[in-house]
Backbone as JSON, one array per atom type, in Angstrom:
{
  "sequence": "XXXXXXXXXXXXXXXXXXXXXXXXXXXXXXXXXXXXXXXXXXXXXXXXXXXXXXXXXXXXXXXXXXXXXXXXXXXXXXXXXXXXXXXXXXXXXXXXXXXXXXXXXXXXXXXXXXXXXXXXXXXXXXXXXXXXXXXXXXXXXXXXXXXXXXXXXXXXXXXXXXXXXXXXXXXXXXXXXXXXXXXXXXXXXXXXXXXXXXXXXXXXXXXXXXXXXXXXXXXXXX",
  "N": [[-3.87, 137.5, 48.78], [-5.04, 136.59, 46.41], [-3.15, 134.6, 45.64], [-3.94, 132.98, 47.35], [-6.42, 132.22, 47.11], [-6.25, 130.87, 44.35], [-5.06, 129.06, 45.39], [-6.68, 127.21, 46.8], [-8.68, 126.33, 44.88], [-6.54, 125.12, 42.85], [-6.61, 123.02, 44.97], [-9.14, 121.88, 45.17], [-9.96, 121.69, 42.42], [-8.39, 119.77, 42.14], [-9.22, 117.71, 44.39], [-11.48, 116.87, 42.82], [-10.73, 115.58, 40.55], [-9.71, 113.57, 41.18], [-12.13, 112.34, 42.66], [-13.49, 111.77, 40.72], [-12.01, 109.56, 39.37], [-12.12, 107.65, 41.35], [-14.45, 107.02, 41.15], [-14.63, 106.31, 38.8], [-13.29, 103.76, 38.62], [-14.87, 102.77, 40.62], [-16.92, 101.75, 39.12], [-16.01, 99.98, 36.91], [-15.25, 97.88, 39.0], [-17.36, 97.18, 39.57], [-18.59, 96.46, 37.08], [-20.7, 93.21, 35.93], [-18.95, 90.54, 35.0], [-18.2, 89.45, 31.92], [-20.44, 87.09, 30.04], [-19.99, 83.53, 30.2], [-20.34, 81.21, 27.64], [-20.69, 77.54, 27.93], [-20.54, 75.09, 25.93], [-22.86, 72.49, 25.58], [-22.3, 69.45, 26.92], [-21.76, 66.04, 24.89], [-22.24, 62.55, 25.49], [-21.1, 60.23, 23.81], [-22.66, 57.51, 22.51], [-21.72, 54.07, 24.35], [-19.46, 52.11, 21.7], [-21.13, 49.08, 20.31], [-19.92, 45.79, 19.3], [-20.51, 42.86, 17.53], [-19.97, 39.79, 17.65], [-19.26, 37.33, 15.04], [-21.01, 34.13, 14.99], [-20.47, 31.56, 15.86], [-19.3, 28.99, 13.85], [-21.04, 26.24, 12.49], [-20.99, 22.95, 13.67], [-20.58, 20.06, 12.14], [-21.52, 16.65, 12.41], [-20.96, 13.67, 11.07], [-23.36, 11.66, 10.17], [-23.22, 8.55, 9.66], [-21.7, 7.3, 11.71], [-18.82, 5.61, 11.52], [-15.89, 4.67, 11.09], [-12.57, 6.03, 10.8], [-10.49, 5.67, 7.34], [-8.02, 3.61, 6.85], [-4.73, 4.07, 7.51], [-1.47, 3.87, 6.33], [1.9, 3.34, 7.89], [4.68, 5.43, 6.7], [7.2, 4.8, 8.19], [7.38, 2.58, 8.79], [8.58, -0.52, 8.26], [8.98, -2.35, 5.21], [6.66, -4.3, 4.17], [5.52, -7.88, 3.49], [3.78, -10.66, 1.62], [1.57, -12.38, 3.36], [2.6, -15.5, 4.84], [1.8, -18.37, 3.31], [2.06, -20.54, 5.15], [0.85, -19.49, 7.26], [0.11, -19.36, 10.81], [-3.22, -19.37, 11.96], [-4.77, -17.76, 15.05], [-7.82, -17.77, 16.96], [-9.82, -14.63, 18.08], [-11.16, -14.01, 20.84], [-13.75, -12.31, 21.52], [-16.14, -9.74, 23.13], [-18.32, -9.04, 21.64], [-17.94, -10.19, 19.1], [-16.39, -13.06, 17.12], [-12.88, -14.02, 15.49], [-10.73, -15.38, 13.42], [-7.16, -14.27, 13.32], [-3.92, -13.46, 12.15], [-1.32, -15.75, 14.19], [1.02, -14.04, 16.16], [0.74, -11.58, 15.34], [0.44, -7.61, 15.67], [-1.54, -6.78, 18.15], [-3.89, -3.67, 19.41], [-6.3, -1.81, 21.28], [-9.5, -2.78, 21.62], [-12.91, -4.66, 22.95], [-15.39, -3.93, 21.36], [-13.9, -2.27, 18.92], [-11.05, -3.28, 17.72], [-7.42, -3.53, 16.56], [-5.2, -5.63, 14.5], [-2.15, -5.94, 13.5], [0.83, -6.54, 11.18], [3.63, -4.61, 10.61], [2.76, -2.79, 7.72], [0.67, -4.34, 7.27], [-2.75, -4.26, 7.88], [-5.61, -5.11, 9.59], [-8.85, -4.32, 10.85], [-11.95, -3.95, 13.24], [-14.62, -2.72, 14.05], [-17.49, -2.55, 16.13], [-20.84, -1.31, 16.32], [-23.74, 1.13, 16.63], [-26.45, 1.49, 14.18], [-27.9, 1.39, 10.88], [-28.8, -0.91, 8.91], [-26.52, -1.55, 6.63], [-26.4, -0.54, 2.79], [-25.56, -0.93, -0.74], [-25.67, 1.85, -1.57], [-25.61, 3.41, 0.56], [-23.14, 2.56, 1.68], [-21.08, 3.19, -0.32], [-21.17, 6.2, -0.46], [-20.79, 6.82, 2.38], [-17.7, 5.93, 1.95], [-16.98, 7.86, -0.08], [-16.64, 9.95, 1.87], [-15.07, 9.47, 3.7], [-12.24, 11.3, 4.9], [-8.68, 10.94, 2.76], [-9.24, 9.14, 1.55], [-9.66, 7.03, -1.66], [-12.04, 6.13, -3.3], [-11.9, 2.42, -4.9], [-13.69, 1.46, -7.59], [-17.22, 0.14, -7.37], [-19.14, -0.65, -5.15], [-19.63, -3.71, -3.81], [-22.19, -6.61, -3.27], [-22.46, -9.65, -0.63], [-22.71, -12.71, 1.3], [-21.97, -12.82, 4.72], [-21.15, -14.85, 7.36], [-24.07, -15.91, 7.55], [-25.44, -13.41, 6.6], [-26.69, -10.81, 4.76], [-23.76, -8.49, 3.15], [-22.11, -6.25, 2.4], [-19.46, -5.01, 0.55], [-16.9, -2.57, -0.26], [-13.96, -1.18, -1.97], [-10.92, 0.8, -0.9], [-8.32, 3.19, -1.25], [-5.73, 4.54, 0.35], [-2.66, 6.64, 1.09], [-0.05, 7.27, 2.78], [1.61, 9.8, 5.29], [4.72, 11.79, 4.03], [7.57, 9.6, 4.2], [9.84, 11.23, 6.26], [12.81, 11.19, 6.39], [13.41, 9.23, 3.93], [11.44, 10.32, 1.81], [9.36, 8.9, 0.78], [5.69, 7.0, 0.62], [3.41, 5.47, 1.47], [1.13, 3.37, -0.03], [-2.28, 1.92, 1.02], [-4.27, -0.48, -0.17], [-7.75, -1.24, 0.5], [-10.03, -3.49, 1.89], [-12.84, -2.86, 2.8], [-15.68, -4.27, 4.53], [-19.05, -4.29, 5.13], [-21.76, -4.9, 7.5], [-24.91, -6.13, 9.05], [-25.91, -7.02, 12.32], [-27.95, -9.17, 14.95], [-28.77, -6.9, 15.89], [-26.55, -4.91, 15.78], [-24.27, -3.06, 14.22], [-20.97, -4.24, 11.8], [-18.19, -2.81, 11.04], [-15.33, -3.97, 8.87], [-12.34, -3.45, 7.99], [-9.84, -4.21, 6.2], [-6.11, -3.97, 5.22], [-3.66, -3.69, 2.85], [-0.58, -2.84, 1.82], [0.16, -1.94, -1.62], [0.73, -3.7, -4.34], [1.52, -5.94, -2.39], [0.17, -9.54, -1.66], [-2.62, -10.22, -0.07], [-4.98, -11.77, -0.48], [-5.53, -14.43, 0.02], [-5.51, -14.75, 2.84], [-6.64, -13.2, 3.88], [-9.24, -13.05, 2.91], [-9.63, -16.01, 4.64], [-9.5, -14.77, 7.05], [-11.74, -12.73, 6.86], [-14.43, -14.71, 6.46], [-14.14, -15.85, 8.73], [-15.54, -14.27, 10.43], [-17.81, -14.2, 13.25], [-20.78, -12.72, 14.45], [-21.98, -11.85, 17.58]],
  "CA": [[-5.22, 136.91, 48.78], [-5.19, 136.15, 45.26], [-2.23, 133.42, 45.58], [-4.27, 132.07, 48.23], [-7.57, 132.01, 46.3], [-5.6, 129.96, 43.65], [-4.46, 127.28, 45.85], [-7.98, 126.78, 46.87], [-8.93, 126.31, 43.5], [-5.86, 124.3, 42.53], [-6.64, 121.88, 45.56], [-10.44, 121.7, 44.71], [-10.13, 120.81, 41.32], [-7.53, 118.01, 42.31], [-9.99, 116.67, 44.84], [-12.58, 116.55, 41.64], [-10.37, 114.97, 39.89], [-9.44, 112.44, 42.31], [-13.26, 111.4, 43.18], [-14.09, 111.14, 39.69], [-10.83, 108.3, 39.17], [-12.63, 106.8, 42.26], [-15.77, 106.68, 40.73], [-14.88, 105.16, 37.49], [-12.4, 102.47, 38.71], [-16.08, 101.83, 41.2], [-18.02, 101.47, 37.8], [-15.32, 98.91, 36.55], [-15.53, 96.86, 39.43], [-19.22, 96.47, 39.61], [-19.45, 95.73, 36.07], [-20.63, 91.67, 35.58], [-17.94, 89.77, 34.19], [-18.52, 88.98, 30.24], [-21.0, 85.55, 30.11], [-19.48, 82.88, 29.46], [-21.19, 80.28, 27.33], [-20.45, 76.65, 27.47], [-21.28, 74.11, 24.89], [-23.1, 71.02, 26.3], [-21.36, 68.06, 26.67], [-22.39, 65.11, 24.85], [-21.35, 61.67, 25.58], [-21.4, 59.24, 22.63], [-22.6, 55.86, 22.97], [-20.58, 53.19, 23.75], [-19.93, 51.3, 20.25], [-20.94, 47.99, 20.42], [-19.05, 44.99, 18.51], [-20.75, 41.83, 17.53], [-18.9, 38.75, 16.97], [-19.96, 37.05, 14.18], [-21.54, 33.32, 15.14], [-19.56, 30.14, 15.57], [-19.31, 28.06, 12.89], [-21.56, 24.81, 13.17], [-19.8, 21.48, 13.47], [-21.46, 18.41, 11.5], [-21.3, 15.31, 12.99], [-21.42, 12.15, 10.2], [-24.72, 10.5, 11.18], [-23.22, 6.93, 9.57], [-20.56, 7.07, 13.07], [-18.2, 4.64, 10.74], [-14.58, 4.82, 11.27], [-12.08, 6.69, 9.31], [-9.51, 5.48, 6.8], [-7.11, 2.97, 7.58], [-3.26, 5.19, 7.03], [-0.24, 3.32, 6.52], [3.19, 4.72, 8.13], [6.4, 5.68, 5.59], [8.39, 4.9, 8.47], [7.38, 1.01, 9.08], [9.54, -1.97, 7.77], [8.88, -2.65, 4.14], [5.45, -5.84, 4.5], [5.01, -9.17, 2.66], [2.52, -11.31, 1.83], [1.12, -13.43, 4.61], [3.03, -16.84, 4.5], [0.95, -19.47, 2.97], [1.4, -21.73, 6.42], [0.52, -18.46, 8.38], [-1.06, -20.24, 11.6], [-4.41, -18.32, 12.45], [-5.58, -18.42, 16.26], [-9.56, -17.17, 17.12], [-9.81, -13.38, 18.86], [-12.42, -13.73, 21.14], [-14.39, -10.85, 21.56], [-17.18, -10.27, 23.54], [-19.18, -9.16, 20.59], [-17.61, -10.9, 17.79], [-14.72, -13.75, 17.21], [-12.71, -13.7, 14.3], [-9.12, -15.97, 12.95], [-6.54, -13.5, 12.94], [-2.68, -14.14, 11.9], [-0.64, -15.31, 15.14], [2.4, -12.97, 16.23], [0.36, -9.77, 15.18], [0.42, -6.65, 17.09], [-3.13, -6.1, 18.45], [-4.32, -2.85, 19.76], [-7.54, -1.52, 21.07], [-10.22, -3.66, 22.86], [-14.11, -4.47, 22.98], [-15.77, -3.6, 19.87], [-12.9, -1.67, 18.37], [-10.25, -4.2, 17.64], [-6.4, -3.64, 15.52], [-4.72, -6.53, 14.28], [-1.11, -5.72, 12.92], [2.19, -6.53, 11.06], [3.88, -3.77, 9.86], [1.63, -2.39, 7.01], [-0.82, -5.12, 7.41], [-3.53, -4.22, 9.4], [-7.12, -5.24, 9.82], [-9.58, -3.63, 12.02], [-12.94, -4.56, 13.53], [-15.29, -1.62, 14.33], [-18.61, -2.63, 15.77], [-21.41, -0.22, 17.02], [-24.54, 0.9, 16.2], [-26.7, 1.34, 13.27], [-28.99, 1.21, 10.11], [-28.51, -2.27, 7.66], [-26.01, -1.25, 5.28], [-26.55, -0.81, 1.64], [-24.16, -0.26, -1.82], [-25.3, 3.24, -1.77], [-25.14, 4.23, 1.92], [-21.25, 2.6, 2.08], [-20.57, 3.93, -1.32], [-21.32, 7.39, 0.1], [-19.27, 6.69, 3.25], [-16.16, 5.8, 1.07], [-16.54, 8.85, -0.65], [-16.48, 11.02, 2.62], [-13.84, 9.57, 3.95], [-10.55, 11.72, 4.59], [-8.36, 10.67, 2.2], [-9.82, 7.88, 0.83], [-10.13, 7.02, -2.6], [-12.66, 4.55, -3.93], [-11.66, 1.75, -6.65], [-14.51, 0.49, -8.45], [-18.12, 0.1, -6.79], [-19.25, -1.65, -4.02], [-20.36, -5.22, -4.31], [-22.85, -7.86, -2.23], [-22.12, -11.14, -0.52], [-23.04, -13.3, 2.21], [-20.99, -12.92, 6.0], [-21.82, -14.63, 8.85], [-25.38, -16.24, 7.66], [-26.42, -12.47, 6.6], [-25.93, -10.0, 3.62], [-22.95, -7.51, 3.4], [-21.42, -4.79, 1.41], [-17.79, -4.86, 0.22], [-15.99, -2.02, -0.98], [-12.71, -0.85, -1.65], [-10.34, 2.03, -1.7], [-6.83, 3.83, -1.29], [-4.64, 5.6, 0.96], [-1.39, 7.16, 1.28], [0.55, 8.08, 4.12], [2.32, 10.87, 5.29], [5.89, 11.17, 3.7], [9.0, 9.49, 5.24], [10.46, 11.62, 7.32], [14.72, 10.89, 5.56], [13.34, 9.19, 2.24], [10.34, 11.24, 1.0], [8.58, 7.81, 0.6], [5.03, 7.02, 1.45], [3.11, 3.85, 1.39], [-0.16, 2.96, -0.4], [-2.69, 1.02, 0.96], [-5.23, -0.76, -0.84], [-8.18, -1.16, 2.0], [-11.14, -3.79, 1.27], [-14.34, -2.7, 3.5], [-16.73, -5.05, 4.78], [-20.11, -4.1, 6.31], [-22.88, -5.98, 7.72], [-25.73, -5.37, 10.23], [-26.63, -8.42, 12.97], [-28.15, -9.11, 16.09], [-29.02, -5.27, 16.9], [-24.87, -4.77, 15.68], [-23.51, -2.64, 12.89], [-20.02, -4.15, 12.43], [-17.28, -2.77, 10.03], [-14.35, -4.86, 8.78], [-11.48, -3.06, 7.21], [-8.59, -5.12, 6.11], [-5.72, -3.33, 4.07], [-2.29, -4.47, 2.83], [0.49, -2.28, 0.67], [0.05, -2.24, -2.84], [2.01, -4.7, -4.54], [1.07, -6.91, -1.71], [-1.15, -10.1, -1.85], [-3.04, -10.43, 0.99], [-5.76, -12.15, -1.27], [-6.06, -15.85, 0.52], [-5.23, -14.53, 4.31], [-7.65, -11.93, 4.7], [-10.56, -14.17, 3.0], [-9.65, -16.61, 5.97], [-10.15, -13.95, 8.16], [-13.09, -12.26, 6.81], [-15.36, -15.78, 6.39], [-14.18, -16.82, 9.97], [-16.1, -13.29, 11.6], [-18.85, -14.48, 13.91], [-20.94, -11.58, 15.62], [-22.22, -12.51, 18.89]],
  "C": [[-5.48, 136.17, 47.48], [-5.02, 134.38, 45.35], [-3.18, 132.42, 46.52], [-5.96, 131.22, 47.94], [-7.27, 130.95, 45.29], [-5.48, 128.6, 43.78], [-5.46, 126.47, 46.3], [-8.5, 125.97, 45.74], [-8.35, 125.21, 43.06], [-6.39, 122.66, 43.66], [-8.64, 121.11, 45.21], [-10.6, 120.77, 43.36], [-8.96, 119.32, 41.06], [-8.19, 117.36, 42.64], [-10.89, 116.06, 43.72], [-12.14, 115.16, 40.91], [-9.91, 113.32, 40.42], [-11.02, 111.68, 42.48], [-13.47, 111.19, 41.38], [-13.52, 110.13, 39.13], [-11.52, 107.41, 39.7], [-14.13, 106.07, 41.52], [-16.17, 105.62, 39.35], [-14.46, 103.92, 37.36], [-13.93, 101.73, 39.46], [-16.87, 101.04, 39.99], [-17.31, 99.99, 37.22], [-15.51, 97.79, 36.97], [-16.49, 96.24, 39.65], [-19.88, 96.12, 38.37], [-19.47, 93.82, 36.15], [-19.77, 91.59, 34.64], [-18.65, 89.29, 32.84], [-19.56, 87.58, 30.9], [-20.42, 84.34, 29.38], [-20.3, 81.75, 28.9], [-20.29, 78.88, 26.84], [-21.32, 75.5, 26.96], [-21.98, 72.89, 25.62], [-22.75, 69.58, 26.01], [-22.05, 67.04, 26.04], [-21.46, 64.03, 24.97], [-21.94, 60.66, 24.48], [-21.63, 57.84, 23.08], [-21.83, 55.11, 23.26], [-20.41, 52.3, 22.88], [-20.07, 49.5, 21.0], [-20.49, 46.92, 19.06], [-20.06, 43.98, 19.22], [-20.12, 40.52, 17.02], [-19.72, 37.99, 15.89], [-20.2, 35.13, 14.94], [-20.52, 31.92, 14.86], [-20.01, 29.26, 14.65], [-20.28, 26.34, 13.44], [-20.46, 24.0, 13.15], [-20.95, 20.58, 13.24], [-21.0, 17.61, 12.27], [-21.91, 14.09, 12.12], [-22.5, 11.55, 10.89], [-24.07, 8.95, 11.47], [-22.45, 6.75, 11.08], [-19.67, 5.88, 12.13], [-17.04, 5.63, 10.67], [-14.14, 5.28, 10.51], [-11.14, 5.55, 8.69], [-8.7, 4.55, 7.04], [-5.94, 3.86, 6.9], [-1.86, 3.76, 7.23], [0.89, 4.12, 7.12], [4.36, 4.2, 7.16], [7.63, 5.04, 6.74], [8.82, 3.42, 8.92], [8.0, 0.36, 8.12], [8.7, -2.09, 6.38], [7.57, -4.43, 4.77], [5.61, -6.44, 3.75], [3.81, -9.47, 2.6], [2.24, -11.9, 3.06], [1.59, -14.44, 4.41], [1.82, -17.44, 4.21], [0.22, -20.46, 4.28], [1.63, -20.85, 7.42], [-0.41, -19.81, 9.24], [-1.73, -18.98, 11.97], [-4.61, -18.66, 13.53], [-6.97, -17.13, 16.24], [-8.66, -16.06, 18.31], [-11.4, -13.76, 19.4], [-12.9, -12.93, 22.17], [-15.65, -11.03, 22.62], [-18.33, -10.15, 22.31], [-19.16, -10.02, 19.58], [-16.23, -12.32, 17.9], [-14.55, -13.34, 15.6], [-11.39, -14.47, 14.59], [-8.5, -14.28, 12.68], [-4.85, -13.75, 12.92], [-1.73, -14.34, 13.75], [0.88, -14.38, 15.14], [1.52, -11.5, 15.69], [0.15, -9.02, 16.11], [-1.13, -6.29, 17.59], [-3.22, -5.03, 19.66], [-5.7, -2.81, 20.14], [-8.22, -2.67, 21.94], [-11.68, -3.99, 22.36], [-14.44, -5.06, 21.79], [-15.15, -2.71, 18.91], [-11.25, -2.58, 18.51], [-8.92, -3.72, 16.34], [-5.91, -4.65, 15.59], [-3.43, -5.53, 13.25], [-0.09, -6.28, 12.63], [2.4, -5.79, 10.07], [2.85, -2.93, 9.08], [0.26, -3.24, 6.74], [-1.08, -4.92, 8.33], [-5.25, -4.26, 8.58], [-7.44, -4.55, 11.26], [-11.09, -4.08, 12.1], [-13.31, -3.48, 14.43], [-16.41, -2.0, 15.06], [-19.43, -1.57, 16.46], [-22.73, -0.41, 16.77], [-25.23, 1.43, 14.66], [-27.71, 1.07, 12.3], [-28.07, 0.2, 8.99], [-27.76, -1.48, 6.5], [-26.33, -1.36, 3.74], [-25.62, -0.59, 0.14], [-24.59, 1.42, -2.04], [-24.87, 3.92, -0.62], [-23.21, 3.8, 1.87], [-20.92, 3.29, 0.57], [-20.48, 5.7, -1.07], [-20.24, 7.51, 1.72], [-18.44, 6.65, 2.88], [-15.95, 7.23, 1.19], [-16.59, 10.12, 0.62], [-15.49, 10.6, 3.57], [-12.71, 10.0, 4.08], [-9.6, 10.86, 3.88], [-7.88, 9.69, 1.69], [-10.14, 8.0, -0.35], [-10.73, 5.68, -2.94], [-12.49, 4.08, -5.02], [-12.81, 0.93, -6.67], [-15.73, 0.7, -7.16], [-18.57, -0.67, -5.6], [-20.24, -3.2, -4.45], [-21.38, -5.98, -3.26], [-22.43, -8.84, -2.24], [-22.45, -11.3, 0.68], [-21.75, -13.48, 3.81], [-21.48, -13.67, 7.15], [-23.42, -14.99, 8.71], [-25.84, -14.71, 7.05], [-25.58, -11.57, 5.16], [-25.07, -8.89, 3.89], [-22.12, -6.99, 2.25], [-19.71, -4.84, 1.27], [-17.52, -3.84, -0.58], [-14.38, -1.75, -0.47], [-12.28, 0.69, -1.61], [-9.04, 2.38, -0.76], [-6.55, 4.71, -0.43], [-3.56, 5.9, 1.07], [-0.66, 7.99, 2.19], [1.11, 9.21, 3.91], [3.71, 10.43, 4.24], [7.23, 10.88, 4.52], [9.28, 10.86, 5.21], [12.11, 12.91, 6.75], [14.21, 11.01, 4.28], [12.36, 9.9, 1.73], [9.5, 10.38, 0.58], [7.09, 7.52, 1.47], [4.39, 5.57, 1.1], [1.65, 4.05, 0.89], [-0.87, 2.07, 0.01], [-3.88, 0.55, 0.09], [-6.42, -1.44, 0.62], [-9.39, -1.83, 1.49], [-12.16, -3.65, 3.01], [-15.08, -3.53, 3.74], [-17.69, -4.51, 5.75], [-21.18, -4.82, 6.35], [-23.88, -5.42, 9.27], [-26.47, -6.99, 11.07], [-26.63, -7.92, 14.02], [-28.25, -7.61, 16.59], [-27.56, -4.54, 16.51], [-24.72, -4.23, 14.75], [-22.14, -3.05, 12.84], [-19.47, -3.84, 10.56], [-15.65, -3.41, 10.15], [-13.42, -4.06, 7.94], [-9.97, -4.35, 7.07], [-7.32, -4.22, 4.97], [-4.21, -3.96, 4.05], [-1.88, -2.97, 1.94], [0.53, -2.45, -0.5], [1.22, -3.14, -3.19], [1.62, -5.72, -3.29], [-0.23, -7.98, -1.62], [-1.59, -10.92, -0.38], [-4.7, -11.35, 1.02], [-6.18, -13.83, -0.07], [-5.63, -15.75, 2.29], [-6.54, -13.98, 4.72], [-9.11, -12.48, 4.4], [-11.04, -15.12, 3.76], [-10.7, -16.0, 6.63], [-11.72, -13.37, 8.5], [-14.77, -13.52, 6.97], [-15.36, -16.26, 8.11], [-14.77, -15.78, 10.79], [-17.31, -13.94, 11.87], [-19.48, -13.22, 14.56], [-21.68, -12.05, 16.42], [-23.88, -11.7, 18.94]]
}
């Protein structure tokens, strides 16, 4: 009876032991899971980038042509023969004597006359009456133009006009490293509603002195 009292006992306090395992693994599972805390997102602006402002662009009010340029790679020029024959260019705006056999370019009121490094040009457009300070100020903004000496007055064509001069220098040959100088005399004048500019330039060392005075006295503007 004892032994059997025992095993009672022994199985009793197993079951105990058994529900109270049950009971604590229940407690486990019904505890809430830890809290988790997350941070709140922020989203950063998106950066903005400003470009910085395009550069203006000037535009010369006078509108007056650039430079006349000689090329390093043209035939060595002369003077103008003495018994150069001149024939009339006629224009619709303007006439003018210009040497025969020259290469002429261009058209209208934008006219080239050429041999080799001699070249005249005939610009016309529109315009405010030239004066020795307004073309003296043109010279000097000229790409690479240099002015010799001041500008002068004289009579063209029945009307008053502005003469200056000044210098350029071409690129350099190419082979020889040689470039060419021109010497470039300016003429401006303002008729009939017309601004017209007269460039004439020869090669230093070249006298183009009793050709181009022809030329310049024989401009008519229309």
């Amino acid at each position: 009876m004892v032994c059997h009292g025992a095993r009672i006992v022994i199985r009793a306090s197993t079951l105990l032991l058994v529900c109270l395992l049950l009971a604590a693994c229940g407690s486990k599972k019904a505890q809430a899971p830890p809290a988790t805390t997350t941070a709140p997102t922020t989203t950063a602006p998106a950066a903005t980038t400003t470009s910085p402002a395009a550069p203006t662009t000037t535009t010369s009010a006078s509108n007056a042509p650039g430079a006349l340029q000689g090329e390093a790679a043209t035939a060595a020029a002369g003077d103008i023969p003495d018994n150069q024959v001149f024939v009339a260019y006629p224009g619709n705006s303007f006439t003018m004597k210009f040497p025969e056999g020259w290469a002429q370019s261009g058209a209208g009121n934008n006219v080239t006359f050429r041999d080799k490094n001699n070249i005249v040009r005939v610009v016309i457009g529109s315009g405010a009456t030239p004066t020795a300070a307004s073309v003296q100020k043109e010279i000097a903004g000229l790409k690479g133009a240099k002015a010799k000496g001041s500008p002068t007055t004289l009579k063209l064509d029945g009307v008053p006009a502005i003469k200056a001069t000044y210098e350029t220098t071409s690129a350099p040959n190419a082979v020889t490293g040689k470039t060419v100088t021109l010497t470039v005399d300016r003429y401006e004048l303002a008729k009939n509603g017309k601004r017209v500019i007269v460039d004439l330039g020869s090669p230093v060392g070249v006298d183009n002195v009793d050709a181009y005075r022809l030329m310049i006295q024989s401009l008519r503007v229309k």
